[in-house]
PDB file of C-alpha atoms and ligand atoms in Angstrom:
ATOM      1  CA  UNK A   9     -14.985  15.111   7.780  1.00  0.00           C
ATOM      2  CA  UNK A  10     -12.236  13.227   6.965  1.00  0.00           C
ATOM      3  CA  UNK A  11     -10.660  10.741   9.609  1.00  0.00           C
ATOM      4  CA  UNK A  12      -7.004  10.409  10.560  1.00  0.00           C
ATOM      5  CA  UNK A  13      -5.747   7.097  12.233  1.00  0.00           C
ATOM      6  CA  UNK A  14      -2.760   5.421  12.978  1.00  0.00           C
ATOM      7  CA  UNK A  15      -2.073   2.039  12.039  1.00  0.00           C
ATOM      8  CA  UNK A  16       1.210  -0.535  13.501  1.00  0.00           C
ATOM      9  CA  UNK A  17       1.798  -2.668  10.591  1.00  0.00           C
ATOM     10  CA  UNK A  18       2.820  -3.697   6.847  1.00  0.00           C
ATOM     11  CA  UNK A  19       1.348  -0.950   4.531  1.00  0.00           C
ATOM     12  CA  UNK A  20       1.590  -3.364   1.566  1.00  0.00           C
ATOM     13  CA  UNK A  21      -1.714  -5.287   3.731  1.00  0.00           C
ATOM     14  CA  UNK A  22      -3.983  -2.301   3.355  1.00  0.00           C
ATOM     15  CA  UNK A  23      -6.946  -2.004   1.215  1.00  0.00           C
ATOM     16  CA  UNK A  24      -6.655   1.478   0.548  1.00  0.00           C
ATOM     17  CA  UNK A  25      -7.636   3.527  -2.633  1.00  0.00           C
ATOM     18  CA  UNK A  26      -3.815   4.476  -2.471  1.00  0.00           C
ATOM     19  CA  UNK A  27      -0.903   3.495  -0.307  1.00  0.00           C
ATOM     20  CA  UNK A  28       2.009   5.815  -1.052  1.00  0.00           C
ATOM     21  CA  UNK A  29       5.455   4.969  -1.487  1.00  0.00           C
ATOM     22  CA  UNK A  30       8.782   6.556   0.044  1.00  0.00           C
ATOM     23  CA  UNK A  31      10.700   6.330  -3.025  1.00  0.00           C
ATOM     24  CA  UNK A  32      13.839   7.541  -4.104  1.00  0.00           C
ATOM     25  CA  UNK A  33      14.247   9.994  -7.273  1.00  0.00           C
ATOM     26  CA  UNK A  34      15.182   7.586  -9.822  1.00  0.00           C
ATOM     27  CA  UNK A  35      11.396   5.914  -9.183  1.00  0.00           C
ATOM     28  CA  UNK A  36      13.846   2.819  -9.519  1.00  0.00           C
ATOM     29  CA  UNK A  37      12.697   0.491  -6.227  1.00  0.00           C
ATOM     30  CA  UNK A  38      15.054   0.048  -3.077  1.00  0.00           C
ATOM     31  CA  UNK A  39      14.914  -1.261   0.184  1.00  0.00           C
ATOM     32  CA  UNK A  40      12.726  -0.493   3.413  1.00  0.00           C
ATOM     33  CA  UNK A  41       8.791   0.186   2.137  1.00  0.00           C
ATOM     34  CA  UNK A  42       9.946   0.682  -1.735  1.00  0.00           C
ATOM     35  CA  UNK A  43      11.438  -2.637  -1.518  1.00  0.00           C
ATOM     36  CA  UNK A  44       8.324  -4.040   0.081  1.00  0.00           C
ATOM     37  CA  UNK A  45       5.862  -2.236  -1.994  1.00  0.00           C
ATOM     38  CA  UNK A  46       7.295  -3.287  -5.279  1.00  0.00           C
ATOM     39  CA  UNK A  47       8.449  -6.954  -4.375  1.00  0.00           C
ATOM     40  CA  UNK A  48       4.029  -7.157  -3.130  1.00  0.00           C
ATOM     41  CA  UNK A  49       2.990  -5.720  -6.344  1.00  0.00           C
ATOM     42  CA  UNK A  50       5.324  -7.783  -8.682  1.00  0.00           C
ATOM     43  CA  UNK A  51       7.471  -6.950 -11.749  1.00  0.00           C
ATOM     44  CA  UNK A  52       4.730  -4.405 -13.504  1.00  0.00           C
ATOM     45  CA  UNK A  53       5.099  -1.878 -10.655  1.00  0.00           C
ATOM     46  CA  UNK A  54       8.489  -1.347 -11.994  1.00  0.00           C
ATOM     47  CA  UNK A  55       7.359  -0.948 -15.256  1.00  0.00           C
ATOM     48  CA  UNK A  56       5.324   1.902 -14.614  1.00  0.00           C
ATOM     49  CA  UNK A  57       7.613   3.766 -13.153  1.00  0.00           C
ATOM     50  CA  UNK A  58      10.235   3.070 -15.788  1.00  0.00           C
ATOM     51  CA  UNK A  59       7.643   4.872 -17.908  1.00  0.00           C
ATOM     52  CA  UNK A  60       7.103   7.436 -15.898  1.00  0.00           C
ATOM     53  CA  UNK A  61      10.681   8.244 -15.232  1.00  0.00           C
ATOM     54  CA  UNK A  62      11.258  10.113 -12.076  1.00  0.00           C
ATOM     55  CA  UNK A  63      10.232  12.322  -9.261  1.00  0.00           C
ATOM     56  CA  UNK A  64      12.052  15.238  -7.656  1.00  0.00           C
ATOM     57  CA  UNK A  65      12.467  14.937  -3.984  1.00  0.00           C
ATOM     58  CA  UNK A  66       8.902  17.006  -2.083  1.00  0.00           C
ATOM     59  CA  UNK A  67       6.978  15.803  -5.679  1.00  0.00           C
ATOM     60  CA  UNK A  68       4.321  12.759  -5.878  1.00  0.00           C
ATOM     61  CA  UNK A  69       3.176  10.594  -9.395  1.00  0.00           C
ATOM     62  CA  UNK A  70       0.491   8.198  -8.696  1.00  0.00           C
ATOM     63  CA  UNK A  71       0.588   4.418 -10.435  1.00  0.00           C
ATOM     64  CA  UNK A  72      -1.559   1.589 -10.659  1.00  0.00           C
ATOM     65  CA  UNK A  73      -1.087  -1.123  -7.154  1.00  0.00           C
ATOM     66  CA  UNK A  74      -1.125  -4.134  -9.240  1.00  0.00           C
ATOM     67  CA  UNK A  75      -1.063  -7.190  -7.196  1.00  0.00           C
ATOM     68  CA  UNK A  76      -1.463  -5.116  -4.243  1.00  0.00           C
ATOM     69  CA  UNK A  77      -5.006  -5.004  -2.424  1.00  0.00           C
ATOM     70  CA  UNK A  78      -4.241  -1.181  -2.645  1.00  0.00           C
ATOM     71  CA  UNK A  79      -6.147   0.470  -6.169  1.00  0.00           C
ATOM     72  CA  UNK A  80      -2.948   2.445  -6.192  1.00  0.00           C
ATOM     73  CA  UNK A  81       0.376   3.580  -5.430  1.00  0.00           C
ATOM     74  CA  UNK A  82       1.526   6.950  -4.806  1.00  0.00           C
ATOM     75  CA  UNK A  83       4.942   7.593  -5.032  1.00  0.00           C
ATOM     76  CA  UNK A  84       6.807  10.255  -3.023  1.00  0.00           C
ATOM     77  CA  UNK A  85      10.174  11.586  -2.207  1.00  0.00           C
ATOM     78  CA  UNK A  86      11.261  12.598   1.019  1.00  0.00           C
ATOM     79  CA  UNK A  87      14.310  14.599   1.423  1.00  0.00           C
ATOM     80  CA  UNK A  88      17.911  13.186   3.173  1.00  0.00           C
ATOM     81  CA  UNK A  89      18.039  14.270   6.397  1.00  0.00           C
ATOM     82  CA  UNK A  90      21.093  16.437   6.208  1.00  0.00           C
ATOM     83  CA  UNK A  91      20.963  18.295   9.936  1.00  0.00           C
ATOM     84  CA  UNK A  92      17.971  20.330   9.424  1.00  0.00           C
ATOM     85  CA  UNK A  93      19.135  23.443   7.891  1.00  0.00           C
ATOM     86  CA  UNK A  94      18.963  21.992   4.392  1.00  0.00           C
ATOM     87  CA  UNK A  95      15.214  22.463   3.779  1.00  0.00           C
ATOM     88  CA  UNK A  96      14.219  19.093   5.272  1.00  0.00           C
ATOM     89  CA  UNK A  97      10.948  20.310   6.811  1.00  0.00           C
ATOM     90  CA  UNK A  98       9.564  22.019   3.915  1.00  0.00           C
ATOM     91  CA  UNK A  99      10.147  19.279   1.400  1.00  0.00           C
ATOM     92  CA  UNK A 100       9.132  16.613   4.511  1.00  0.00           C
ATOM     93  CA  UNK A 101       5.731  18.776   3.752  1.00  0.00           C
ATOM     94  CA  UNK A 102       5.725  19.273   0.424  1.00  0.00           C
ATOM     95  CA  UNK A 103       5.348  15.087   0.021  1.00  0.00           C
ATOM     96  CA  UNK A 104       2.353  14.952   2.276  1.00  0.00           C
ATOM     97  CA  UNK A 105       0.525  17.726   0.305  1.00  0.00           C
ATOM     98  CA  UNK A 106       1.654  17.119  -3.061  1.00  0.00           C
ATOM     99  CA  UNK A 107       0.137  13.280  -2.082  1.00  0.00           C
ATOM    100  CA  UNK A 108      -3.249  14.557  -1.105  1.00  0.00           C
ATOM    101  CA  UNK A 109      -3.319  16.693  -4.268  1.00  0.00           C
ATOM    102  CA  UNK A 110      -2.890  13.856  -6.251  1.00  0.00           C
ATOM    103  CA  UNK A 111      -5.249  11.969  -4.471  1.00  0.00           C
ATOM    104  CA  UNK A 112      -8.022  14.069  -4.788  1.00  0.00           C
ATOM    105  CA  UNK A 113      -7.740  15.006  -8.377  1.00  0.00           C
ATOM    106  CA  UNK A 114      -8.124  11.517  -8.733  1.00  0.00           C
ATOM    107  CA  UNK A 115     -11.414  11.363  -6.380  1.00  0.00           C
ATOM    108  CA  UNK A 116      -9.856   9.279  -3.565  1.00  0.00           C
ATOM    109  CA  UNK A 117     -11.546   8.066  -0.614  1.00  0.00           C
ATOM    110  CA  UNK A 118      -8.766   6.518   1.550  1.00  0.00           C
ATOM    111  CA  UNK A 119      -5.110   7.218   1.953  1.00  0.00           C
ATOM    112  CA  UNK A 120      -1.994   5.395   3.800  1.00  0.00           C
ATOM    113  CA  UNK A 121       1.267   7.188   4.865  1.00  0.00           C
ATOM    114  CA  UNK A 122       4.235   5.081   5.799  1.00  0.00           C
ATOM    115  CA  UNK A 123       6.618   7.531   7.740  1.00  0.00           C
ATOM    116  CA  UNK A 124       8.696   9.150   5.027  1.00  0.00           C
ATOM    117  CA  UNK A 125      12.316   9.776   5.338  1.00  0.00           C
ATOM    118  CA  UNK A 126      12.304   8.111   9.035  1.00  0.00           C
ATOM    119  CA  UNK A 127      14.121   5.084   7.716  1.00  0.00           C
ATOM    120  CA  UNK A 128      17.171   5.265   5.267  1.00  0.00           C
ATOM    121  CA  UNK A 129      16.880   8.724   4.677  1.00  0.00           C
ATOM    122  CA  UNK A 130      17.437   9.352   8.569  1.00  0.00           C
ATOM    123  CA  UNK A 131      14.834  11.512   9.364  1.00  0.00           C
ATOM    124  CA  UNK A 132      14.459  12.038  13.419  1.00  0.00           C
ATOM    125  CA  UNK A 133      11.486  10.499  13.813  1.00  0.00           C
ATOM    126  CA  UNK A 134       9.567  12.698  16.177  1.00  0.00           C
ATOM    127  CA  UNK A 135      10.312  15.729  14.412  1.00  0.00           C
ATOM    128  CA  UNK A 136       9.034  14.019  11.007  1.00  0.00           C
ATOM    129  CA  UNK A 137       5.725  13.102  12.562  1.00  0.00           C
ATOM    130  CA  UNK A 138       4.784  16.625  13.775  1.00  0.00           C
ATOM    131  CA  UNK A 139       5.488  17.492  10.174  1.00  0.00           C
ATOM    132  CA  UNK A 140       3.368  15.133   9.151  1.00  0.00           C
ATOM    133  CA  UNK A 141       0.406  15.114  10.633  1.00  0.00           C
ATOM    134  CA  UNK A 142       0.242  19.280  10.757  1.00  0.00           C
ATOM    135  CA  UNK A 143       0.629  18.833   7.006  1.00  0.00           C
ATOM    136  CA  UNK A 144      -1.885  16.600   6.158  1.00  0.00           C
ATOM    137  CA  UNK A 145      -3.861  18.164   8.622  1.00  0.00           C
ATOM    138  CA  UNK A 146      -3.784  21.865   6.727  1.00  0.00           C
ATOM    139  CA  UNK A 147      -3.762  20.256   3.833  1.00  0.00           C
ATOM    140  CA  UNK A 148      -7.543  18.798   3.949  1.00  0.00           C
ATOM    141  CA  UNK A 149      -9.890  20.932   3.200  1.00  0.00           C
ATOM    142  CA  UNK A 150     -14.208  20.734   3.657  1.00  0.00           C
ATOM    143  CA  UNK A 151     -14.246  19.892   0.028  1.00  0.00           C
ATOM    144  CA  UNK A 152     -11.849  16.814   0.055  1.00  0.00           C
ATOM    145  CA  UNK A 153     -12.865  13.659  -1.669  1.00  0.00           C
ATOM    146  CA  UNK A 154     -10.608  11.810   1.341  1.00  0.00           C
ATOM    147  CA  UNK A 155     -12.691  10.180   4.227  1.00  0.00           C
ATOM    148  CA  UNK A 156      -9.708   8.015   5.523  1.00  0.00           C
ATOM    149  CA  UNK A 157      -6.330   8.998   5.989  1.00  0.00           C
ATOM    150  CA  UNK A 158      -3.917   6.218   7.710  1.00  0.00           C
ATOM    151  CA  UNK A 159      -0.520   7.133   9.172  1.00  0.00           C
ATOM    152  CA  UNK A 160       0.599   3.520   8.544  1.00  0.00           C
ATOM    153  CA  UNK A 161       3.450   2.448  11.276  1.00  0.00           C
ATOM    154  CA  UNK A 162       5.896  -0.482  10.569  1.00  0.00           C
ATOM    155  CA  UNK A 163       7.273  -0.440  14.047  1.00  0.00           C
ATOM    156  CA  UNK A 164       5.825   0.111  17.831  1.00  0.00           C
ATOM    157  CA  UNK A 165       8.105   2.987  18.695  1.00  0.00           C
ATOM    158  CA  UNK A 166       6.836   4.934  14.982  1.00  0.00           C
ATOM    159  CA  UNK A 167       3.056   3.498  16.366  1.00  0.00           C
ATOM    160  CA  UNK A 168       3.214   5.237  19.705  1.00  0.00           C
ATOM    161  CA  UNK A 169       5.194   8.813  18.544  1.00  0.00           C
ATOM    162  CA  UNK A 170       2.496   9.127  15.499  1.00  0.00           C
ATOM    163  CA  UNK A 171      -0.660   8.497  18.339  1.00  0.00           C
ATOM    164  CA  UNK A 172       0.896  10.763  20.880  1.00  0.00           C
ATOM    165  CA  UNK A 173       1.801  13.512  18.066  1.00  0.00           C
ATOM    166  CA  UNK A 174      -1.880  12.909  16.737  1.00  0.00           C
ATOM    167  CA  UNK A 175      -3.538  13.393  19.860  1.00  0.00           C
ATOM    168  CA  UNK A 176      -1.337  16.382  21.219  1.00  0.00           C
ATOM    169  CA  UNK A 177      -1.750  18.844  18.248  1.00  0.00           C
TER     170      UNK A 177
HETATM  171  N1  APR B  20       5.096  -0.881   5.794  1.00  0.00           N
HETATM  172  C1  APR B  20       5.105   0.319   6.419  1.00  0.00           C
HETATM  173  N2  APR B  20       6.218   0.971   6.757  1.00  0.00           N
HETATM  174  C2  APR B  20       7.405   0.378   6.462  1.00  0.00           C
HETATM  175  C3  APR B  20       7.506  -0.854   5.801  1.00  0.00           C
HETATM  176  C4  APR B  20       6.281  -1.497   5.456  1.00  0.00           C
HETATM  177  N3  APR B  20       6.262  -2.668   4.837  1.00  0.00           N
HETATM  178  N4  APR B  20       8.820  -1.149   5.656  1.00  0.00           N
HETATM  179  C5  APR B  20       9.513  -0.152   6.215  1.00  0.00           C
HETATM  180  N5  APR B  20       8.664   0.778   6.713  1.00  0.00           N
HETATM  181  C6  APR B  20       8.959   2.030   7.417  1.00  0.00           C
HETATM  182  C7  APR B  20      10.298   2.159   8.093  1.00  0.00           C
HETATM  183  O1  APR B  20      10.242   1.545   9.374  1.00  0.00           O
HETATM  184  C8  APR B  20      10.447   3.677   8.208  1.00  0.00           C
HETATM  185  O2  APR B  20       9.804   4.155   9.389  1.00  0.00           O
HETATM  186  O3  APR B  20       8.961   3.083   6.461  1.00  0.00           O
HETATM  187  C9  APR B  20       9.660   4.203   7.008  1.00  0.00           C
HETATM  188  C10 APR B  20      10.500   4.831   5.924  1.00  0.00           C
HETATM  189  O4  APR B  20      11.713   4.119   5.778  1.00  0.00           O
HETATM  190  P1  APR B  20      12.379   3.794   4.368  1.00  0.00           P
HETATM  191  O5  APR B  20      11.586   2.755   3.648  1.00  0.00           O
HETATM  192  O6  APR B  20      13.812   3.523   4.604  1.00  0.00           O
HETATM  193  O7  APR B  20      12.187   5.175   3.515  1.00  0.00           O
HETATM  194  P2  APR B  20      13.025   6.546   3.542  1.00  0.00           P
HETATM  195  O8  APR B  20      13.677   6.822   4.830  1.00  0.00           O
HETATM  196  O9  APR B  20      12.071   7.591   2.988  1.00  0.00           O
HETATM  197  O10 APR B  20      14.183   6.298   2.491  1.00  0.00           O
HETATM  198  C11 APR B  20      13.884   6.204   1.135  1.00  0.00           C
HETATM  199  O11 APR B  20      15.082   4.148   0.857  1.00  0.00           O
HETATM  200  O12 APR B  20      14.274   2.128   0.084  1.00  0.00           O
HETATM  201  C12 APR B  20      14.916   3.274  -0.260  1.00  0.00           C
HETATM  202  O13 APR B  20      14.264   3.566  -2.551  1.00  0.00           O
HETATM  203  C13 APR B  20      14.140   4.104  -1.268  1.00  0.00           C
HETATM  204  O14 APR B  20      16.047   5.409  -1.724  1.00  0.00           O
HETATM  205  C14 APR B  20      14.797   5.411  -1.076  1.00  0.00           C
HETATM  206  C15 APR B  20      15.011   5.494   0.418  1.00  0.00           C
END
């Protein structure tokens, strides 16, 4: 069975097999948790995803964590919250389960989600966490090599909608 929890804190602290990153297409580091995920895991971070290139937005590519205690970093793009009607809740979806793909073809134990899109990208907040945790909920199966998933909070308000969303559904 694999466990879901929510965390209130700095996702860049966890010793996770992967944290994952709310990125931005371009893979090319930003503010909010890209900024803090790539200033924790220093200058090679960057690198990698130079090599790699990009990601579409709803897409994942996994990298190395570097200096971070986390083995490594997922990378994910959440959609721009444009009013709704633009596909936001599919793609919001498509993150989470393209990240626990990726995770389990690489044999992952533990997981941490920071709230994707809720920040810059101006996803309502409420409405991103019942995405969510439905998501990764469907998207675990018996079989999955994940024993820990984290819904990793920066904030007390983001803490208390992800616990009340987690224990309601
Ligand atoms: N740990 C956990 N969560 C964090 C942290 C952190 N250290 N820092 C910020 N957050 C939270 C924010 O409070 C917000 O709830 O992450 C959530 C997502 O916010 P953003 O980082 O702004 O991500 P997003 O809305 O998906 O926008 C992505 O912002 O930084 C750029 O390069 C990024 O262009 C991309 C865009």
């Amino acid at each position: 069975m694999t466990e879901l929890e929510v965390f209130e804190g700095d996702i860049t602290t966890l010793k996770v097999d992967a944290i994952v990153n709310a990125a931005n297409e371009a893979l090319a580091g930003g503010g909010g948790v890209d900024g803090a995920i790539h200033s924790a895991a220093g200058p090679e971070l960057l690198q990698a995803c130079r090599s790699i290139g990009g990601c579409p937005t709803g897409e994942a590519v996994i990298t190395p964590g570097f200096k971070l205690p986390s083995a490594n970093v997922i990378h994910t793009v959440g959609p721009i919250w444009r009013g709704g009607q633009s596909g936001e809740p599919e793609l919001l979806a498509s993150c989470y389960r393209a990240s626990i793909q990726l995770a389990e073809t690489h044999g992952l134990r533990s997981i941490a989600f920071p709230s994707i899109s809720t920040g810059v990208y101006g996803y309502p907040l409420e409405e991103a966490a019942a995405v969510a945790v439905r998501t990764v909920r469907n998207a675990i199966n018996k079989a999955s090599t994940l024993e820990k998933v984290i819904f990793c909070c920066y904030d007390h308000r983001a803490f208390n909608v992800y616990r009340e969303t987690l224990n309601s559904k």
